[in-house]
Each structure stands twice: as C-alpha cells, then as structure tokens.
Amino acid sequence: MPFICENVECRAVLARGQVRSIREDKGWCFYCPDCKVRNELNDIGEAGGPVQLVQPERSDLPHKVIATARPLEDGRYAAQLRVQRALGMKGTYAVEERWEQLGVFLDAHEAVAHARSVATDLLDRKV
Ligand SMILES: [Zn+2]
C-alpha cells in the first residue's frame, strides 16, 4: 500500500520507497516530498518486532473551501462555492462539491462572505 499525502491540495500517491519515515517526539511521520506537509504514521508492529508503519484512518478529513464572486452582466455578483474534501477511503482525488449560484449580491465582498457562511454551515452539519 502506498502512502497518500493528507494535504488535500496535494494528495500525492507515494511509494513507500519514495518517502523517508522518521521518528519524532510526537511519533512516526513522513514529510511529503511534493508539498512538505507532515503526515502522521502509526506503528502497528508488535512490541519488540520490526516497525510496521501505517497511515492512521482520518475521521476529520481535510477540506478546502473556495468561495468566489462571479461578476454578472448587470454589475451584480453571484456567490459561488466549491468545497473539496478528501475521500473517506484513500484515493488520489478529493471529491468536490460545487454551487454555482448561491445568491446574487450588489457587492463582491458580500457575495464571498455569503458563500463562506454557507460553507461553514455545510461543513459543521456533515462533521
Ligand atoms: Zn503532499
């Protein structure tokens, strides 16, 4: 089983030979060679036996929220939102959910703020 970088913007699939697992004060981990994010590892080997490293199952999957305002022809702005979350099972890609139009606002900042608040509600509810 390869390791998968937990950084949702990276999600690099790494052969075990590609990463150097190191033991730090907090436990085992590796640093992604692509994005340098620290990825935690658990040693499931038997006591006294060889070290056997696995990636912990994550319940709090990382996500990325992209809130944008799209200018409309009439000078107003449509609030748009994209939410990326890592898959519960290991995989290369995060799933992405999109909302193209969450409402129309006179001001771009308001549109972005609205999209963000929708994202907050959404992520709270699903956790
Ligand atoms: Zn990475």
PDB file of C-alpha atoms and ligand atoms in Angstrom:
ATOM      1  CA  MET A   1       0.000   0.000   0.000  1.00  0.00           C
ATOM      2  CA  PRO A   2       1.449   3.348  -0.967  1.00  0.00           C
ATOM      3  CA  PHE A   3       1.194   6.324   1.310  1.00  0.00           C
ATOM      4  CA  ILE A   4      -1.121   9.154   0.344  1.00  0.00           C
ATOM      5  CA  CYS A   5      -0.330  12.713   1.297  1.00  0.00           C
ATOM      6  CA  GLU A   6      -3.093  14.034   3.538  1.00  0.00           C
ATOM      7  CA  ASN A   7      -2.841  17.531   2.211  1.00  0.00           C
ATOM      8  CA  VAL A   8      -5.995  17.832   0.158  1.00  0.00           C
ATOM      9  CA  GLU A   9      -4.335  20.176  -2.297  1.00  0.00           C
ATOM     10  CA  CYS A  10      -1.609  17.629  -2.888  1.00  0.00           C
ATOM     11  CA  ARG A  11      -2.874  14.070  -2.333  1.00  0.00           C
ATOM     12  CA  ALA A  12       0.328  12.704  -3.775  1.00  0.00           C
ATOM     13  CA  VAL A  13       0.452   8.935  -4.013  1.00  0.00           C
ATOM     14  CA  LEU A  14       3.852   7.936  -2.742  1.00  0.00           C
ATOM     15  CA  ALA A  15       5.540   4.590  -2.996  1.00  0.00           C
ATOM     16  CA  ARG A  16       6.963   3.629   0.349  1.00  0.00           C
ATOM     17  CA  GLY A  17      10.471   3.785  -1.051  1.00  0.00           C
ATOM     18  CA  GLN A  18       9.848   7.399  -2.023  1.00  0.00           C
ATOM     19  CA  VAL A  19       9.264   8.640   1.485  1.00  0.00           C
ATOM     20  CA  ARG A  20      11.529   8.596   4.448  1.00  0.00           C
ATOM     21  CA  SER A  21       9.636   7.782   7.602  1.00  0.00           C
ATOM     22  CA  ILE A  22      11.149   9.383  10.623  1.00  0.00           C
ATOM     23  CA  ARG A  23      10.500   9.156  14.315  1.00  0.00           C
ATOM     24  CA  GLU A  24       9.904  12.458  16.023  1.00  0.00           C
ATOM     25  CA  ASP A  25       8.960  13.289  19.604  1.00  0.00           C
ATOM     26  CA  LYS A  26       5.287  13.147  18.633  1.00  0.00           C
ATOM     27  CA  GLY A  27       5.643   9.787  16.899  1.00  0.00           C
ATOM     28  CA  TRP A  28       6.313   8.451  13.448  1.00  0.00           C
ATOM     29  CA  CYS A  29       5.685  10.555  10.393  1.00  0.00           C
ATOM     30  CA  PHE A  30       6.901  11.378   6.936  1.00  0.00           C
ATOM     31  CA  TYR A  31       7.171  14.647   5.107  1.00  0.00           C
ATOM     32  CA  CYS A  32       5.588  14.741   1.677  1.00  0.00           C
ATOM     33  CA  PRO A  33       8.321  15.248  -0.926  1.00  0.00           C
ATOM     34  CA  ASP A  34       5.905  17.284  -3.069  1.00  0.00           C
ATOM     35  CA  CYS A  35       4.312  19.697  -0.613  1.00  0.00           C
ATOM     36  CA  LYS A  36       6.387  19.200   2.581  1.00  0.00           C
ATOM     37  CA  VAL A  37       3.321  18.579   4.725  1.00  0.00           C
ATOM     38  CA  ARG A  38       3.834  16.374   7.781  1.00  0.00           C
ATOM     39  CA  ASN A  39       1.892  13.123   7.551  1.00  0.00           C
ATOM     40  CA  GLU A  40       1.375  11.103  10.679  1.00  0.00           C
ATOM     41  CA  LEU A  41       2.127   7.401  10.814  1.00  0.00           C
ATOM     42  CA  ASN A  42       1.259   4.716  13.337  1.00  0.00           C
ATOM     43  CA  ASP A  43       3.495   1.834  14.230  1.00  0.00           C
ATOM     44  CA  ILE A  44       1.300  -1.274  14.304  1.00  0.00           C
ATOM     45  CA  GLY A  45       4.209  -3.683  14.608  1.00  0.00           C
ATOM     46  CA  GLU A  46       4.360  -5.946  17.632  1.00  0.00           C
ATOM     47  CA  ALA A  47       6.379  -4.790  20.587  1.00  0.00           C
ATOM     48  CA  GLY A  48       9.967  -5.837  20.128  1.00  0.00           C
ATOM     49  CA  GLY A  49       9.308  -6.755  16.492  1.00  0.00           C
ATOM     50  CA  PRO A  50      10.043  -4.783  13.365  1.00  0.00           C
ATOM     51  CA  VAL A  51       8.416  -1.402  12.917  1.00  0.00           C
ATOM     52  CA  GLN A  52       5.322  -1.562  10.735  1.00  0.00           C
ATOM     53  CA  LEU A  53       4.037   1.816   9.694  1.00  0.00           C
ATOM     54  CA  VAL A  54       0.544   2.629   8.501  1.00  0.00           C
ATOM     55  CA  GLN A  55      -1.311   5.840   7.935  1.00  0.00           C
ATOM     56  CA  PRO A  56      -3.994   6.495  10.541  1.00  0.00           C
ATOM     57  CA  GLU A  57      -7.611   6.491   9.405  1.00  0.00           C
ATOM     58  CA  ARG A  58      -8.897  10.001   9.483  1.00  0.00           C
ATOM     59  CA  SER A  59     -12.348  10.920  10.584  1.00  0.00           C
ATOM     60  CA  ASP A  60     -11.637  14.626  10.360  1.00  0.00           C
ATOM     61  CA  LEU A  61     -10.821  14.700   6.713  1.00  0.00           C
ATOM     62  CA  PRO A  62      -9.179  17.817   5.431  1.00  0.00           C
ATOM     63  CA  HIS A  63     -11.114  20.073   3.175  1.00  0.00           C
ATOM     64  CA  LYS A  64     -10.620  23.150   1.172  1.00  0.00           C
ATOM     65  CA  VAL A  65     -13.208  25.823   0.665  1.00  0.00           C
ATOM     66  CA  ILE A  66     -13.119  28.153  -2.290  1.00  0.00           C
ATOM     67  CA  ALA A  67     -15.609  30.982  -2.073  1.00  0.00           C
ATOM     68  CA  THR A  68     -15.766  33.294  -5.047  1.00  0.00           C
ATOM     69  CA  ALA A  69     -17.911  36.012  -6.522  1.00  0.00           C
ATOM     70  CA  ARG A  70     -18.691  35.841 -10.215  1.00  0.00           C
ATOM     71  CA  PRO A  71     -19.462  39.185 -11.863  1.00  0.00           C
ATOM     72  CA  LEU A  72     -22.797  39.206 -13.664  1.00  0.00           C
ATOM     73  CA  GLU A  73     -23.683  41.225 -16.741  1.00  0.00           C
ATOM     74  CA  ASP A  74     -25.849  43.603 -14.759  1.00  0.00           C
ATOM     75  CA  GLY A  75     -22.980  44.573 -12.457  1.00  0.00           C
ATOM     76  CA  ARG A  76     -24.045  42.393  -9.573  1.00  0.00           C
ATOM     77  CA  TYR A  77     -22.202  39.358  -8.242  1.00  0.00           C
ATOM     78  CA  ALA A  78     -23.200  35.733  -7.890  1.00  0.00           C
ATOM     79  CA  ALA A  79     -21.870  33.925  -4.841  1.00  0.00           C
ATOM     80  CA  GLN A  80     -20.194  30.657  -5.781  1.00  0.00           C
ATOM     81  CA  LEU A  81     -18.713  27.951  -3.663  1.00  0.00           C
ATOM     82  CA  ARG A  82     -16.553  24.917  -4.134  1.00  0.00           C
ATOM     83  CA  VAL A  83     -15.802  22.540  -1.297  1.00  0.00           C
ATOM     84  CA  GLN A  84     -13.158  19.894  -1.663  1.00  0.00           C
ATOM     85  CA  ARG A  85     -12.885  17.095   0.790  1.00  0.00           C
ATOM     86  CA  ALA A  86     -10.659  14.110   0.929  1.00  0.00           C
ATOM     87  CA  LEU A  87     -12.287  10.785   0.313  1.00  0.00           C
ATOM     88  CA  GLY A  88     -13.013   8.612   3.306  1.00  0.00           C
ATOM     89  CA  MET A  89     -11.191   5.851   1.539  1.00  0.00           C
ATOM     90  CA  LYS A  90      -7.737   6.509   0.252  1.00  0.00           C
ATOM     91  CA  GLY A  91      -7.632   7.853  -3.235  1.00  0.00           C
ATOM     92  CA  THR A  92      -5.799  10.297  -5.364  1.00  0.00           C
ATOM     93  CA  TYR A  93      -8.539  12.844  -5.684  1.00  0.00           C
ATOM     94  CA  ALA A  94     -10.633  14.767  -3.316  1.00  0.00           C
ATOM     95  CA  VAL A  95     -14.321  14.951  -4.052  1.00  0.00           C
ATOM     96  CA  GLU A  96     -15.507  18.343  -4.985  1.00  0.00           C
ATOM     97  CA  GLU A  97     -18.934  19.800  -4.480  1.00  0.00           C
ATOM     98  CA  ARG A  98     -19.940  22.939  -6.334  1.00  0.00           C
ATOM     99  CA  TRP A  99     -22.563  25.545  -6.046  1.00  0.00           C
ATOM    100  CA  GLU A 100     -22.560  27.874  -8.984  1.00  0.00           C
ATOM    101  CA  GLN A 101     -25.037  30.358  -7.682  1.00  0.00           C
ATOM    102  CA  LEU A 102     -25.926  30.781  -4.052  1.00  0.00           C
ATOM    103  CA  GLY A 103     -27.432  34.180  -4.393  1.00  0.00           C
ATOM    104  CA  VAL A 104     -26.891  37.479  -6.128  1.00  0.00           C
ATOM    105  CA  PHE A 105     -25.300  40.443  -4.372  1.00  0.00           C
ATOM    106  CA  LEU A 106     -24.516  44.031  -5.220  1.00  0.00           C
ATOM    107  CA  ASP A 107     -21.078  43.764  -3.757  1.00  0.00           C
ATOM    108  CA  ALA A 108     -18.367  41.166  -4.486  1.00  0.00           C
ATOM    109  CA  HIS A 109     -17.290  41.043  -0.843  1.00  0.00           C
ATOM    110  CA  GLU A 110     -20.824  40.297   0.296  1.00  0.00           C
ATOM    111  CA  ALA A 111     -21.087  37.505  -2.235  1.00  0.00           C
ATOM    112  CA  VAL A 112     -17.861  35.901  -0.999  1.00  0.00           C
ATOM    113  CA  ALA A 113     -18.896  36.329   2.640  1.00  0.00           C
ATOM    114  CA  HIS A 114     -22.219  34.641   1.897  1.00  0.00           C
ATOM    115  CA  ALA A 115     -20.522  31.721   0.136  1.00  0.00           C
ATOM    116  CA  ARG A 116     -18.207  31.296   3.131  1.00  0.00           C
ATOM    117  CA  SER A 117     -21.056  31.237   5.617  1.00  0.00           C
ATOM    118  CA  VAL A 118     -22.817  28.572   3.552  1.00  0.00           C
ATOM    119  CA  ALA A 119     -19.593  26.553   3.602  1.00  0.00           C
ATOM    120  CA  THR A 120     -19.356  26.849   7.383  1.00  0.00           C
ATOM    121  CA  ASP A 121     -22.916  25.590   7.852  1.00  0.00           C
ATOM    122  CA  LEU A 122     -22.334  22.794   5.427  1.00  0.00           C
ATOM    123  CA  LEU A 123     -19.117  21.525   6.967  1.00  0.00           C
ATOM    124  CA  ASP A 124     -20.484  21.778  10.507  1.00  0.00           C
ATOM    125  CA  ARG A 125     -23.508  19.746   9.567  1.00  0.00           C
ATOM    126  CA  LYS A 126     -21.557  16.955   7.928  1.00  0.00           C
ATOM    127  CA  VAL A 127     -18.951  16.524  10.636  1.00  0.00           C
TER     128      VAL A 127
HETATM  129 ZN    ZN B   1       1.854  16.397  -0.270  1.00  0.00          ZN
END
